[in-house]
Short mmCIF file of C-alpha atoms and ligand atoms in Angstrom, two decimals:
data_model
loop_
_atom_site.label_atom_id
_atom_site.label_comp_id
_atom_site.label_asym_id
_atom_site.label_seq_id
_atom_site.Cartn_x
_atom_site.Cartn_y
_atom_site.Cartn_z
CA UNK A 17 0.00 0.00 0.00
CA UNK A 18 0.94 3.75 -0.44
CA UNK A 19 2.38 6.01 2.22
CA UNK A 20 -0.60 8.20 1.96
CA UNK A 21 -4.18 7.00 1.16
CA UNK A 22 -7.23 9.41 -0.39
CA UNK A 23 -10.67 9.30 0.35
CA UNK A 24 -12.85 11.13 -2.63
CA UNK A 25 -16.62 12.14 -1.20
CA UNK A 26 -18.43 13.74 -4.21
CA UNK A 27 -22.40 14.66 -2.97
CA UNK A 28 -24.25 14.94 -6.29
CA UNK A 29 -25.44 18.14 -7.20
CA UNK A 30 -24.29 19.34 -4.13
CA UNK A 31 -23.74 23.01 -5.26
CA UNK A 32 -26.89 25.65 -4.45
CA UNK A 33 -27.66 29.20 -5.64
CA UNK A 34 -28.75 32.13 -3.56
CA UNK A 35 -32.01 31.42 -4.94
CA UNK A 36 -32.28 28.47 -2.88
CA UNK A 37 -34.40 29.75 -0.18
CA UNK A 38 -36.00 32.73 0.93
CA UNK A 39 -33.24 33.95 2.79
CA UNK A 40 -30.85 34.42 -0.20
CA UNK A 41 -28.32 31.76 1.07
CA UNK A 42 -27.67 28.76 -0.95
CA UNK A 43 -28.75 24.86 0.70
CA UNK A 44 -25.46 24.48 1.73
CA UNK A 45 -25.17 27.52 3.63
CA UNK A 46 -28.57 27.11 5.35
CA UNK A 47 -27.45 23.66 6.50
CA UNK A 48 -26.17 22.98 9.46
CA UNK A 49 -23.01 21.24 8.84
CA UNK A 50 -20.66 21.24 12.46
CA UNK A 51 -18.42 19.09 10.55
CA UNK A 52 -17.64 20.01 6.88
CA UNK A 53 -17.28 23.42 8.74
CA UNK A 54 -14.28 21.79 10.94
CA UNK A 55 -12.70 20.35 7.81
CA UNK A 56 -12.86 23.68 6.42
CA UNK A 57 -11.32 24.80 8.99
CA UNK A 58 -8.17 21.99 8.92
CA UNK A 59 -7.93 22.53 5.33
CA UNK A 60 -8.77 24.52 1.96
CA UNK A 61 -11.79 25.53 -0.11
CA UNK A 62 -12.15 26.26 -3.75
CA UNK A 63 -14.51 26.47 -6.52
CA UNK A 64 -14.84 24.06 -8.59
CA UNK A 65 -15.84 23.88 -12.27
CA UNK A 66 -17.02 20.47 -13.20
CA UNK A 67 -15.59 20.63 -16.59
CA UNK A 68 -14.79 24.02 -17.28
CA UNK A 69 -16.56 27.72 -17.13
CA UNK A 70 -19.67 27.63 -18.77
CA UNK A 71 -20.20 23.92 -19.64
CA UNK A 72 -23.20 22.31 -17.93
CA UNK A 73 -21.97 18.96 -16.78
CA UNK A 74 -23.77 15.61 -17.10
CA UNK A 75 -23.28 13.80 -13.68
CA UNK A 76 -21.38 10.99 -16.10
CA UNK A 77 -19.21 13.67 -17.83
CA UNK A 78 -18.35 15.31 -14.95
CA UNK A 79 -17.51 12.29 -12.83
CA UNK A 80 -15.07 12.19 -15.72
CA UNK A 81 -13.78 15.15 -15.57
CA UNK A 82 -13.19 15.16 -11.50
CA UNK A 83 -11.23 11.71 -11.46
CA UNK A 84 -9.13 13.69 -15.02
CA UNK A 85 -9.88 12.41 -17.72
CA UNK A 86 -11.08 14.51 -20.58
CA UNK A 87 -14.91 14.40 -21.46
CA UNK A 88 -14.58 16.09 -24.74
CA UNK A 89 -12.07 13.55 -25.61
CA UNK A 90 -12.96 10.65 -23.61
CA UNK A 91 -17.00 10.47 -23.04
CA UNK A 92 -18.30 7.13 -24.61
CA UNK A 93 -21.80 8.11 -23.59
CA UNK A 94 -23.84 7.16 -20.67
CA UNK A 95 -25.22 3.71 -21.36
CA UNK A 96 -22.01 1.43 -20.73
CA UNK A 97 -21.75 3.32 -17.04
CA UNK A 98 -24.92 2.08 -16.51
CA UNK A 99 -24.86 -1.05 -18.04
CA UNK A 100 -21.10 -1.85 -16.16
CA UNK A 101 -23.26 -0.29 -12.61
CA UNK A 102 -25.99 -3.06 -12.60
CA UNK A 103 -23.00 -5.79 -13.13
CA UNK A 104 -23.99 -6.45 -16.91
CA UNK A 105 -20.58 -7.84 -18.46
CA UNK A 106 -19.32 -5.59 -21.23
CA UNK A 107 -17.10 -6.39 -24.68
CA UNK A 108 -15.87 -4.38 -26.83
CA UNK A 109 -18.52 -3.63 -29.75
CA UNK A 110 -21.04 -3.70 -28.03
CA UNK A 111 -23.46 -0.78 -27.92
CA UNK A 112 -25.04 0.19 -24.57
CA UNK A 113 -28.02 1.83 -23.30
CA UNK A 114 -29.51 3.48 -20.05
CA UNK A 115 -33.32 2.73 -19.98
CA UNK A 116 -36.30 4.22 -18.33
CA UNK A 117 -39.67 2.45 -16.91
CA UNK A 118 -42.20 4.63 -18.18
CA UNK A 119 -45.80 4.99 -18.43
CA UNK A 120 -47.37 4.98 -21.58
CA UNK A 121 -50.66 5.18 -23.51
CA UNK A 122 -51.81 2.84 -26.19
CA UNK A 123 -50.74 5.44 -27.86
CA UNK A 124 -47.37 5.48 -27.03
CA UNK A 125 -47.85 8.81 -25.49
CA UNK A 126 -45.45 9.29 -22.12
CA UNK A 127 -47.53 10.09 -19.40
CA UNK A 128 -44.59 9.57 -17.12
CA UNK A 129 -41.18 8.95 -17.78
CA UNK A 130 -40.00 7.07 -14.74
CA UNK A 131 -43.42 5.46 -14.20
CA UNK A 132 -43.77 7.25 -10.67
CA UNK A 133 -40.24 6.44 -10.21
CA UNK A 134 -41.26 2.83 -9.28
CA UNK A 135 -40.69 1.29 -5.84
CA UNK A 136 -41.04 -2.61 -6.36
CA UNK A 137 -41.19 -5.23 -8.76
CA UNK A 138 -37.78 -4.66 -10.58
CA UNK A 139 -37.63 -8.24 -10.86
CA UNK A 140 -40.78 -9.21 -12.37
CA UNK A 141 -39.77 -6.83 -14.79
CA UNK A 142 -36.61 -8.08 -15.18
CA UNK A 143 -37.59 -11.30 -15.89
CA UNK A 144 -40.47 -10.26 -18.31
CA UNK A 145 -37.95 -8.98 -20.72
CA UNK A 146 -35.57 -11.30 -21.15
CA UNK A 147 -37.89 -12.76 -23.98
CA UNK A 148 -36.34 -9.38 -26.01
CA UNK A 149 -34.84 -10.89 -29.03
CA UNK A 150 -35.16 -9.08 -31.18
CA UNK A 151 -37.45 -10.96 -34.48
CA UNK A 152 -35.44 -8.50 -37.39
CA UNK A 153 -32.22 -9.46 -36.29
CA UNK A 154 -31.68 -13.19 -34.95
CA UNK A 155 -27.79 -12.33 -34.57
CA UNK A 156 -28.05 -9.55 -31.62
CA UNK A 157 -28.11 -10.53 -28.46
CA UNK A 158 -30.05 -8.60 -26.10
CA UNK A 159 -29.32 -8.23 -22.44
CA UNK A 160 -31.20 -6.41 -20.27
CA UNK A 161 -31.25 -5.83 -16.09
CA UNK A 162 -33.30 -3.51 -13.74
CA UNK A 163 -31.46 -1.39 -11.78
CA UNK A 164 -32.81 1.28 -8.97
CA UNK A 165 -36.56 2.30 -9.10
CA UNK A 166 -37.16 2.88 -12.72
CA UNK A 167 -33.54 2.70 -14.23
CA UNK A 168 -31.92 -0.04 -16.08
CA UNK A 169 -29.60 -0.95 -18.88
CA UNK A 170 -29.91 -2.57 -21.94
CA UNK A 171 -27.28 -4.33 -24.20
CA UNK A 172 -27.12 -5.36 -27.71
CA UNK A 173 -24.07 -7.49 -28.40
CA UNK A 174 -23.80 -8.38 -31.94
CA UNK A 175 -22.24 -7.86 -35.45
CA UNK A 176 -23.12 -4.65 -37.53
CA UNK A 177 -24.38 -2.25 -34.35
CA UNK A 178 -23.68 1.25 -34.12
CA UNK A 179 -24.17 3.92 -31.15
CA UNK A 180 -25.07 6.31 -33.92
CA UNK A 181 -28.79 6.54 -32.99
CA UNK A 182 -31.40 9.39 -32.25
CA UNK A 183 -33.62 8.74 -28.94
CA UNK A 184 -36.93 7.46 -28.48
CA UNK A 185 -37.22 9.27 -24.89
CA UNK A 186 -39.35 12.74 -25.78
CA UNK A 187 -37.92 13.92 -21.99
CA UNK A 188 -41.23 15.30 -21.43
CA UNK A 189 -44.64 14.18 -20.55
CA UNK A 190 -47.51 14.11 -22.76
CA UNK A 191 -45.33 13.44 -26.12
CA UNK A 192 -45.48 10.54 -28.17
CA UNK A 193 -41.97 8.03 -27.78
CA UNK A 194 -40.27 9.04 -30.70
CA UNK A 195 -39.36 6.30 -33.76
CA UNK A 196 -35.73 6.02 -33.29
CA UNK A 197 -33.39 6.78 -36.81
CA UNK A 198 -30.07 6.34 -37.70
CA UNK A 199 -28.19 9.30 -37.36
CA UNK A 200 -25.10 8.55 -39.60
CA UNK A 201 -25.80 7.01 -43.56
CA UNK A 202 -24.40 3.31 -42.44
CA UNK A 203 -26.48 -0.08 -42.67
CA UNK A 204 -24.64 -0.48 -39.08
CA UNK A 205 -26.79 2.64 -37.82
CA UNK A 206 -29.81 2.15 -39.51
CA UNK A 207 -29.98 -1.68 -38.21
CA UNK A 208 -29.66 -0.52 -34.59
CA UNK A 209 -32.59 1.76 -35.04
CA UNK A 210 -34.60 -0.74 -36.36
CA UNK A 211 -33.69 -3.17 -33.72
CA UNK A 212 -34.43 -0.54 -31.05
CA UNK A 213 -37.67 0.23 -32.70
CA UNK A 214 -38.92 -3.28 -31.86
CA UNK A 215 -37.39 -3.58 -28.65
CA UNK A 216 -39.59 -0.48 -27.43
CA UNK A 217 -42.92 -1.63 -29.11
CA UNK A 218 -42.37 -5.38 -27.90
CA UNK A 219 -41.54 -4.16 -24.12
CA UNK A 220 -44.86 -2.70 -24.55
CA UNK A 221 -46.65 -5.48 -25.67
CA UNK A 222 -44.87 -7.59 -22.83
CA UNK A 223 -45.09 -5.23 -19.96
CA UNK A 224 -48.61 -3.73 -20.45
CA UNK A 225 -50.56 -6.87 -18.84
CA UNK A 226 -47.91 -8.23 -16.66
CA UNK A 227 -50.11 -8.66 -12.25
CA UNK A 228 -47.10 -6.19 -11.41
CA UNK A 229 -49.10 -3.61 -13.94
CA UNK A 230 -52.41 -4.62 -13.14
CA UNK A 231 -51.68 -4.27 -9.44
CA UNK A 232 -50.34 -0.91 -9.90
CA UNK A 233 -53.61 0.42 -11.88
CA UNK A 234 -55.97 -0.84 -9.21
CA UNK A 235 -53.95 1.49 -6.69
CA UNK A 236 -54.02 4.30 -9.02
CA UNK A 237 -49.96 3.94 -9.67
CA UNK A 238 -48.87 4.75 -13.29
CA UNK A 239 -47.72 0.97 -14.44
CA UNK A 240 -44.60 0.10 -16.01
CA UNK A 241 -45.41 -0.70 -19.07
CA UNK A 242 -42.62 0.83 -21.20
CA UNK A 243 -38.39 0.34 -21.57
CA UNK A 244 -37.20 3.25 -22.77
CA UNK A 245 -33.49 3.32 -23.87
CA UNK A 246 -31.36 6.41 -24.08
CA UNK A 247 -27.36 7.17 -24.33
CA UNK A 248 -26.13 4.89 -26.47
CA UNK A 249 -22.42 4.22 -25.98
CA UNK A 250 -19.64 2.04 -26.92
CA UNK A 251 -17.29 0.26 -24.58
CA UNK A 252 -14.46 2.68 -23.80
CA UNK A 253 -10.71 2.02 -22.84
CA UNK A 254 -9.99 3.95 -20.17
CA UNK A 255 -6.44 4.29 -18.12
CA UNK A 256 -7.10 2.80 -14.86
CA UNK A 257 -7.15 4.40 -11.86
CA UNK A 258 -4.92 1.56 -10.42
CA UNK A 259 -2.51 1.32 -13.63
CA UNK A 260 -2.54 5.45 -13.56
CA UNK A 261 -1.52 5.55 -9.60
CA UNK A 262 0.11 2.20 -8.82
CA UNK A 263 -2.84 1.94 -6.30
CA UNK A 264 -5.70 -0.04 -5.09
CA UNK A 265 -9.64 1.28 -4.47
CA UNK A 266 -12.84 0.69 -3.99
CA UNK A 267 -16.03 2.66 -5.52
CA UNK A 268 -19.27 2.75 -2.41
CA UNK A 269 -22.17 3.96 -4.29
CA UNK A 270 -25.78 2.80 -5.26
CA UNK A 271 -26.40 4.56 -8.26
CA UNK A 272 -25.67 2.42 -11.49
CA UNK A 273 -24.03 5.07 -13.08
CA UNK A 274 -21.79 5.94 -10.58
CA UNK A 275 -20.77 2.04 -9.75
CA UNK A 276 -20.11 1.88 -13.71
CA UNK A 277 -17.83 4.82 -13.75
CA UNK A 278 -15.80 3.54 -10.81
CA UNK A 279 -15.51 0.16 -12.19
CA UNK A 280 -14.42 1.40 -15.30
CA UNK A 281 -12.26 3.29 -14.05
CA UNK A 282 -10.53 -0.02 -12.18
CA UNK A 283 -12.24 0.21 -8.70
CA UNK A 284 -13.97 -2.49 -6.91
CA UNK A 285 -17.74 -1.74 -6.14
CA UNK A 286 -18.47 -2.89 -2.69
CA UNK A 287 -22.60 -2.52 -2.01
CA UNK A 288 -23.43 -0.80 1.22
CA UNK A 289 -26.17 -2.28 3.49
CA UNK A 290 -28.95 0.50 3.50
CA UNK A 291 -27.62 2.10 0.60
CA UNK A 292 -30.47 3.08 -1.71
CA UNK A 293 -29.34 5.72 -4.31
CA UNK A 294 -32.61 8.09 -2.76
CA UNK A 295 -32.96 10.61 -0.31
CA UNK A 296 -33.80 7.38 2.22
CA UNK A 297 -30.14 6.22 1.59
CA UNK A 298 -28.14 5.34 4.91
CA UNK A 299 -25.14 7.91 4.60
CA UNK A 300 -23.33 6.84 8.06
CA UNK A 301 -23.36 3.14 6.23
CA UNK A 302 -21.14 4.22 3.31
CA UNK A 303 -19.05 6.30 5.50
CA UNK A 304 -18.47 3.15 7.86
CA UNK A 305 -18.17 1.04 4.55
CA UNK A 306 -15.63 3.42 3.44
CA UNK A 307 -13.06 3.37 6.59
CA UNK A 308 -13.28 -0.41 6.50
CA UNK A 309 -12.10 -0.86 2.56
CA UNK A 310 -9.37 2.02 3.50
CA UNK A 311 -7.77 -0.98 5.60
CA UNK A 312 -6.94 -2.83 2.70
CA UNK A 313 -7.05 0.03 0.00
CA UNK A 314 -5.20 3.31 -1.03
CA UNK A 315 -8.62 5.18 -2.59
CA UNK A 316 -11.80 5.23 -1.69
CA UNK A 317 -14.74 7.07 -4.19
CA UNK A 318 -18.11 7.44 -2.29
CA UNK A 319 -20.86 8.94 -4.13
CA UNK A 320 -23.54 10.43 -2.19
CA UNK A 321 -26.75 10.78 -5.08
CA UNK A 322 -29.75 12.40 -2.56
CA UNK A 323 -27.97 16.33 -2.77
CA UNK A 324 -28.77 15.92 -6.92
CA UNK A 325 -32.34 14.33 -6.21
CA UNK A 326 -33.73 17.15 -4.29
CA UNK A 327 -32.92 19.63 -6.21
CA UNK A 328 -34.27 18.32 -9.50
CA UNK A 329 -37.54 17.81 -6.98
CA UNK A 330 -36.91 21.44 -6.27
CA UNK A 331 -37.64 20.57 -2.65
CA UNK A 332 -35.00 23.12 -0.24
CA UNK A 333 -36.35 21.22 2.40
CA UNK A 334 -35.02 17.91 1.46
CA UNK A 335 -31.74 19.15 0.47
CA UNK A 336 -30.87 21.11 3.42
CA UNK A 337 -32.10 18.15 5.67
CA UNK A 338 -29.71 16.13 3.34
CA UNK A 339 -26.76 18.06 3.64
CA UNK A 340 -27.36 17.85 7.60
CA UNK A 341 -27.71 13.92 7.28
CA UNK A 342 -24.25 13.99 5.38
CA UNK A 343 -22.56 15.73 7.60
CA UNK A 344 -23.64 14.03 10.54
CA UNK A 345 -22.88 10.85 8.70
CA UNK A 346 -18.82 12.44 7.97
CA UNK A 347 -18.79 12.75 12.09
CA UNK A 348 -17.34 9.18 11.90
CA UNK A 349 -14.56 10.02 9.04
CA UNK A 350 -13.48 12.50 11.32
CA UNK A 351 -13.23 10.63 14.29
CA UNK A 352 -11.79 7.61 12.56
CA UNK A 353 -9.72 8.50 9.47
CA UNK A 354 -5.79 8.61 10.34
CA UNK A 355 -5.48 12.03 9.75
CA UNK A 356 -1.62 12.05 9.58
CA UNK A 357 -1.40 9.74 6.28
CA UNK A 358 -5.03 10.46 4.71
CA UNK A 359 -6.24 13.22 1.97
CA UNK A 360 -9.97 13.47 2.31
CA UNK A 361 -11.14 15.59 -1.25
CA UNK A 362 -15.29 16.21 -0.77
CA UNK A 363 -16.80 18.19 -3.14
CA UNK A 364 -19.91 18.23 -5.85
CA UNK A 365 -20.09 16.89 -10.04
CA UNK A 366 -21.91 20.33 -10.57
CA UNK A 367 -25.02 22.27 -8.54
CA UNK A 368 -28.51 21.36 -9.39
CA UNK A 369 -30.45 24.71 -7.61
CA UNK A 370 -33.87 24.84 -6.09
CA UNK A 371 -35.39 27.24 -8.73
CA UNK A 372 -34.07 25.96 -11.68
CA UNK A 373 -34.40 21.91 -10.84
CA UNK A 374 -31.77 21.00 -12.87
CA UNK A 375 -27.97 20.77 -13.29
CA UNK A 376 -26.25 24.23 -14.02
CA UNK A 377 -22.82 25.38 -15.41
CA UNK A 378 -21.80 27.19 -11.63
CA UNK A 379 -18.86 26.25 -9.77
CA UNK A 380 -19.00 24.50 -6.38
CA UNK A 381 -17.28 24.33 -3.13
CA UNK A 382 -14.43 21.85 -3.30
CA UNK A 383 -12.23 21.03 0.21
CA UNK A 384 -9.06 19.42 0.12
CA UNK A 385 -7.75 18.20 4.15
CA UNK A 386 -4.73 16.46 5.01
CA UNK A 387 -1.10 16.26 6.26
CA UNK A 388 0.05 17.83 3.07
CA UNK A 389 -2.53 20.18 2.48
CA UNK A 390 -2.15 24.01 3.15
CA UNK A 391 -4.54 25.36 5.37
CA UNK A 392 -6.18 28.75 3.55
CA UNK A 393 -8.71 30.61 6.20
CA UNK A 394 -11.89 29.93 5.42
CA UNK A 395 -14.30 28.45 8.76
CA UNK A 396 -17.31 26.87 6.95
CA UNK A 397 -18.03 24.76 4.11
CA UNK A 398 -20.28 26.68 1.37
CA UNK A 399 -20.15 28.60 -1.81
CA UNK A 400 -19.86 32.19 -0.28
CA UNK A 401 -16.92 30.72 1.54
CA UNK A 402 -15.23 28.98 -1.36
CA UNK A 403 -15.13 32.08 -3.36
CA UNK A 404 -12.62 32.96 -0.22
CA UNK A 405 -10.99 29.81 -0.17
CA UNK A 406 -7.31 29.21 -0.71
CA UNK A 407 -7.10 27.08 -3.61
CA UNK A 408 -9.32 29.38 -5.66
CA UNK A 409 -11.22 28.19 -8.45
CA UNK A 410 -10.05 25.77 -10.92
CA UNK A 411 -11.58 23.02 -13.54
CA UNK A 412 -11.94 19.60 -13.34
CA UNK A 413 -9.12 17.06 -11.90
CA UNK A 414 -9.70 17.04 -8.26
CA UNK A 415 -8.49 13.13 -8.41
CA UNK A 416 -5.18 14.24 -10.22
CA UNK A 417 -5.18 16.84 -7.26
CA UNK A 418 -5.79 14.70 -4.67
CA UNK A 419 -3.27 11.90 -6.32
CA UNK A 420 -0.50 15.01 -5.87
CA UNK A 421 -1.19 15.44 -2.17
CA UNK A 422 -0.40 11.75 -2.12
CA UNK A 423 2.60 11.78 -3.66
CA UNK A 424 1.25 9.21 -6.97
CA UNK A 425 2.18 10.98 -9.48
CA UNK A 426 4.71 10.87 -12.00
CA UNK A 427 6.99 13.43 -13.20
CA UNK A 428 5.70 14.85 -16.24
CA UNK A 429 9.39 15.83 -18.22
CA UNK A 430 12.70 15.16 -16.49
ZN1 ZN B 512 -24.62 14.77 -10.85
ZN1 ZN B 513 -28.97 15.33 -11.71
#
């Protein structure tokens, strides 16, 4: 193992506007947070851009960015994060999808897209649409598996595919799923769509009667009774982490995407009890999780999702309360991390505000703590106090950062 080990806490969406609540402060700063304040104080604050000044980051492309690699040149898309998260097996050629439950008409018009973003029955589902072969092309295989609430991925393994499709997902309610077309002039592209095309009506035709469905109509629950795949990707070849750093580490997270980016990246997913991916998600368990894999590992990701989730549900409420839970939950990394040989880097992927209930192009708070780390003099962990902080505002890379604190790097020149 390393002299120094790193621990790398990113709290989707974690980054607020004034607009946030009525006070003009920012979730973050209305939150009481005892002990990201105390590791403010121990170490330095900056702002972060995700990517760079005005790009709005993706949570995938901006995970991307903040472990340093490049998204502009490096993105594959989103679908093979998400297909890697839920543990399907990837090869190269392949082309890989994120998918949606949603509600639909007999019309094929979405009434919602994450069919009430669906509690149980991931299974039944699951196993209903493994019959997905597709009839127009015997040679495709087609591999499917539910992930959290109504999130999945999809895989076609085959000769002849290409990621160079449009979407079927309208991303709003009360639009008709749009025929998916190829959006280069190859047979490869224009096969995929047409394979994609049936995959979407025959989920339909399999999921619209299944008890799971029925059950849910009787209790007035939108039914699942459409897959909808977006973000097609390839298979990318990505640098490890572990061949990068010489190092060993370990990805805690519940979110698909964010256990496919670690693992892609070379880090072994470890599943937290009570870890949900939702605002209900046991924080103190990953944190516990976390200081047991650092006794056998040099890097730790944990990836926090509920910040993100309550501020597309533009609920201040929720995110504040949050925030709180997190911080209580870090108590423990405070008490129990070995301060003299650990870099702890928390930060966000990007800030999803209140009032706009989505992801935005701001920076947000980043804090760097450790043995090697210069203190700067800021006392509290938010964004009016990272535009203060020490280590000022800079893109991307906190990983490569947090790698130099730990002394991983290699010279770049002589
Ligand atoms: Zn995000
Ligand atoms: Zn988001």
């Amino acid at each position: 193992m390393t002299e120094f080990k790193g621990v790398f806490i990113v709290a989707d969406g974690l980054g607020g506007r004034p607009t946030d609540t009525p006070e003009g402060k920012t979730c973050l700063e209305a939150a009481r947070t005892p002990h990201l304040d105390e590791l403010a104080r121990r170490g330095a604050l900056g702002l972060l851009d995700p990517i760079a000044p005005g790009v709005r980051p993706g949570s995938d492309t901006a995970h991307l960015s903040l472990f340093g690699y490049d998204p502009f040149e490096e993105y594959p898309g989103r679908g093979v994060f998400e297909a890697v998260g839920v543990g399907l097996e990837v090869h190269e050629g392949d082309v890989c999808f994120r998918t949606n439950f949603a509600t639909v008409d007999e019309d094929f018009v979405v009434k919602d897209r994450r069919a009430g973003r669906i509690h149980e029955g991931q299974e039944e589902l699951e196993r209903a649409l493994q019959g997905l072969q597709p009839r127009s092309a015997p040679d495709v295989e087609v591999l499917f598996k539910a992930s959290t609430e109504h999130r999945g991925a999809l895989v076609l393994r085959g000769p002849d595919l290409s990621p160079s499709v449009s979407e079927a997902d309208p991303h709003a309610t009360g639009q008709r799923v749009r025929e998916v077309v190829p959006l280069e002039d190859t047979p490869q592209a224009r096969r995929t769509a047409q394979i994609l095309n049936e995959i979407i009506r025959r989920s339909y035709e399999i999921l619209k009667d299944l008890p799971l469905n029925r059950d849910r109509a009787a209790k007035g629950l939108p039914p699942a009774n459409l897959l909808l795949p977006r973000g097609p990707s390839t298979v990318p070849r990505f640098e490890t982490l572990p061949r990068r750093y010489g190092i060993k580490g370990a990805v805690i997270a519940a979110g698909a995407l964010y256990i496919g980016i670690g693992r892609l990246l070379g880090l072994e997913f470890h599943r937290a009890e009570g870890a949900t991916g939702g605002l209900d998600t046991d924080i103190r368990s990953k944190i516990a999780l976390a200081l047991e894999e650092l006794q056998t590992k040099d890097f730790v990701f944990v990836h926090i999702k509920g910040t993100d989730t309550a501020g597309h549900d533009r609920n201040a409420r929720a995110k504040i309360e949050f925030l709180e839970r997190i911080d209580e939950a870090l108590g423990a990394l405070v008490e129990g991390l070995d301060w003299e040989r650990t870099h702890l880097a928390f930060t966000g992927d990007h800030a999803t505000p209140i009032a706009y209930g989505d992801h935005v192009s701001d920076p947000v708070p980043v804090l760097f703590v450790g043995p090697n780390v210069l203190p700067d003099a800021t006392e509290a962990f938010h964004e009016r106090a990272a535009l203060r902080g020490g280590l000022h505002r800079f893109a991307g890379r906190v990983v490569p950062m947090l790698a130099g604190y730990n002394n991983w790097l290699r010279k770049f020149g002589t």
